[in-house]
Tab-separated table of C-alpha atoms in Angstrom:
chain	number	residue	atom	x	y	z
I	1	UNK	CA	24.049	-22.145	22.459
I	2	UNK	CA	25.563	-20.741	19.288
I	3	UNK	CA	23.507	-17.585	19.710
I	4	UNK	CA	25.446	-16.789	22.895
I	5	UNK	CA	28.711	-17.271	21.036
I	6	UNK	CA	27.527	-14.989	18.221
I	7	UNK	CA	26.507	-12.270	20.667
I	8	UNK	CA	29.819	-12.692	22.483
I	9	UNK	CA	31.763	-12.285	19.247
I	10	UNK	CA	29.826	-9.122	18.406
I	11	UNK	CA	30.465	-7.783	21.897
I	12	UNK	CA	34.161	-8.634	21.576
I	13	UNK	CA	34.344	-6.759	18.258
I	14	UNK	CA	32.768	-3.682	19.820
I	15	UNK	CA	35.023	-3.911	22.879
I	16	UNK	CA	38.113	-4.217	20.677
I	17	UNK	CA	37.319	-1.051	18.780
I	18	UNK	CA	36.260	-2.918	15.657
I	19	UNK	CA	33.156	-1.740	13.872
I	20	UNK	CA	30.857	-4.651	13.055
I	21	UNK	CA	29.216	-4.550	9.632
I	22	UNK	CA	25.583	-5.172	8.786
I	23	UNK	CA	26.654	-8.716	7.888
I	24	UNK	CA	28.093	-9.198	11.397
I	25	UNK	CA	24.847	-8.033	12.973
I	26	UNK	CA	22.791	-10.166	10.589
I	27	UNK	CA	24.818	-13.234	11.577
I	28	UNK	CA	24.152	-12.504	15.261
I	29	UNK	CA	20.436	-11.915	14.602
I	30	UNK	CA	20.232	-15.169	12.610
I	31	UNK	CA	21.944	-17.051	15.443
I	32	UNK	CA	19.357	-15.627	17.871
I	33	UNK	CA	16.590	-16.699	15.485
I	34	UNK	CA	17.923	-20.258	15.317
I	35	UNK	CA	18.246	-20.305	19.116
I	36	UNK	CA	14.665	-19.064	19.455
I	37	UNK	CA	15.857	-15.935	21.230
I	38	UNK	CA	13.416	-13.440	19.737
I	39	UNK	CA	14.080	-10.740	22.355
I	40	UNK	CA	17.814	-10.863	21.652
I	41	UNK	CA	17.104	-10.712	17.907
I	42	UNK	CA	14.955	-7.604	18.390
I	43	UNK	CA	17.656	-6.079	20.626
I	44	UNK	CA	20.346	-6.777	18.004
I	45	UNK	CA	18.236	-5.098	15.324
I	46	UNK	CA	17.901	-2.045	17.567
I	47	UNK	CA	21.640	-2.069	18.280
I	48	UNK	CA	22.323	-2.306	14.550
I	49	UNK	CA	20.162	0.713	13.862
I	50	UNK	CA	21.738	2.687	16.738
I	51	UNK	CA	25.223	1.985	15.364
I	52	UNK	CA	24.561	4.211	12.329
I	53	UNK	CA	24.322	1.207	10.036
I	54	UNK	CA	21.246	0.548	7.957
I	55	UNK	CA	19.389	-2.671	8.558
I	56	UNK	CA	18.458	-4.475	5.350
I	57	UNK	CA	15.666	-6.861	4.386
I	58	UNK	CA	17.831	-9.776	5.600
I	59	UNK	CA	18.106	-8.161	9.044
I	60	UNK	CA	14.358	-7.707	9.335
I	61	UNK	CA	13.520	-11.143	7.916
I	62	UNK	CA	15.750	-12.801	10.524
I	63	UNK	CA	13.940	-10.918	13.306
I	64	UNK	CA	10.565	-11.778	11.765
I	65	UNK	CA	11.578	-15.434	11.682
I	66	UNK	CA	12.699	-15.291	15.329
I	67	UNK	CA	9.308	-13.836	16.254
I	68	UNK	CA	7.545	-16.520	14.220
I	69	UNK	CA	9.475	-19.387	15.826
I	70	UNK	CA	8.776	-17.979	19.285
I	71	UNK	CA	5.059	-17.353	18.774
I	72	UNK	CA	5.430	-13.583	18.937
I	73	UNK	CA	3.017	-12.520	16.199
I	74	UNK	CA	2.490	-9.056	17.705
I	75	UNK	CA	6.240	-8.390	17.581
I	76	UNK	CA	6.306	-9.721	14.032
I	77	UNK	CA	3.679	-7.135	13.065
I	78	UNK	CA	5.585	-4.377	14.877
I	79	UNK	CA	8.805	-5.380	13.115
I	80	UNK	CA	7.099	-5.479	9.707
I	81	UNK	CA	5.673	-1.985	10.262
I	82	UNK	CA	9.092	-0.745	11.397
I	83	UNK	CA	10.643	-2.229	8.268
I	84	UNK	CA	8.217	-0.287	6.100
I	85	UNK	CA	8.655	2.886	8.176
I	86	UNK	CA	12.390	2.657	7.498
I	87	UNK	CA	11.780	2.632	3.745
I	88	UNK	CA	12.298	-1.065	3.066
I	89	UNK	CA	9.908	-3.026	0.875
I	90	UNK	CA	8.927	-6.282	2.590
I	91	UNK	CA	9.730	-9.352	0.508
I	92	UNK	CA	7.444	-12.296	-0.082
I	93	UNK	CA	9.450	-14.028	2.667
I	94	UNK	CA	8.718	-11.132	5.050
I	95	UNK	CA	4.976	-11.315	4.413
I	96	UNK	CA	4.870	-15.099	4.580
I	97	UNK	CA	6.746	-15.147	7.883
I	98	UNK	CA	4.330	-12.673	9.461
I	99	UNK	CA	1.345	-14.680	8.175
I	100	UNK	CA	2.870	-17.846	9.675
I	101	UNK	CA	3.399	-16.106	13.018
I	102	UNK	CA	-0.217	-14.906	13.099
I	103	UNK	CA	-1.459	-18.338	12.047
I	104	UNK	CA	0.422	-19.970	14.943
I	105	UNK	CA	-1.071	-17.379	17.274
I	106	UNK	CA	-4.529	-18.024	15.797
I	107	UNK	CA	-4.874	-14.358	14.885
I	108	UNK	CA	-7.146	-15.130	11.961
I	109	UNK	CA	-8.319	-11.555	11.331
I	110	UNK	CA	-4.699	-10.503	10.881
I	111	UNK	CA	-4.023	-13.449	8.585
I	112	UNK	CA	-7.026	-12.498	6.461
I	113	UNK	CA	-5.858	-8.873	6.235
I	114	UNK	CA	-2.304	-9.858	5.314
I	115	UNK	CA	-3.492	-12.285	2.657
I	116	UNK	CA	-5.759	-9.672	1.139
I	117	UNK	CA	-2.824	-7.232	0.988
I	118	UNK	CA	-0.322	-9.673	-0.502
I	119	UNK	CA	-1.522	-9.518	-4.125
I	120	UNK	CA	-0.918	-5.765	-4.333
I	121	UNK	CA	2.395	-6.070	-2.464
I	122	UNK	CA	3.477	-8.908	-4.775
I	123	UNK	CA	2.661	-6.801	-7.828
I	124	UNK	CA	4.876	-4.019	-6.475
I	125	UNK	CA	7.709	-6.508	-5.995
I	126	UNK	CA	7.441	-7.800	-9.558
I	127	UNK	CA	7.119	-4.411	-11.250
C-alpha cells in the first residue's frame, strides 16, 4: 500500500506547513496509479490545481494511466479534455493511454475517433 504512504507523506507536508511541489504531487499521483487508486489520483490532481501549482503533462499522464488501469475510460476522456482546457498539449503517451482505456472498455467509436485525430495531433507535436 505504497499509495497510502505517499498520500500520508503529502498530508504530513501540508500539516507541517511545508509547500509540496508539483514533483511531490506527481509522486503521490503516480503511487495512486500503481496502486490502482484512480479516484485518489483524480483527487490529487484536483488538490494540486487548487494549491496554486500548475499540473504538467506528467501529472495528467499519471492520472490517465490510473484511469486506464482501473477501466475508467470516461474519466480518462474527461481528464484528457481538462488537460487541453488547461493549455497543455497531450503527448503521444497521453493519447495512447486514453485509446487503451477505451479499448479495455470496448468503446470502439471513441477509439476510432481518437485514432483518426492522432495523425494531426502527432504532426503538431513534431512541428
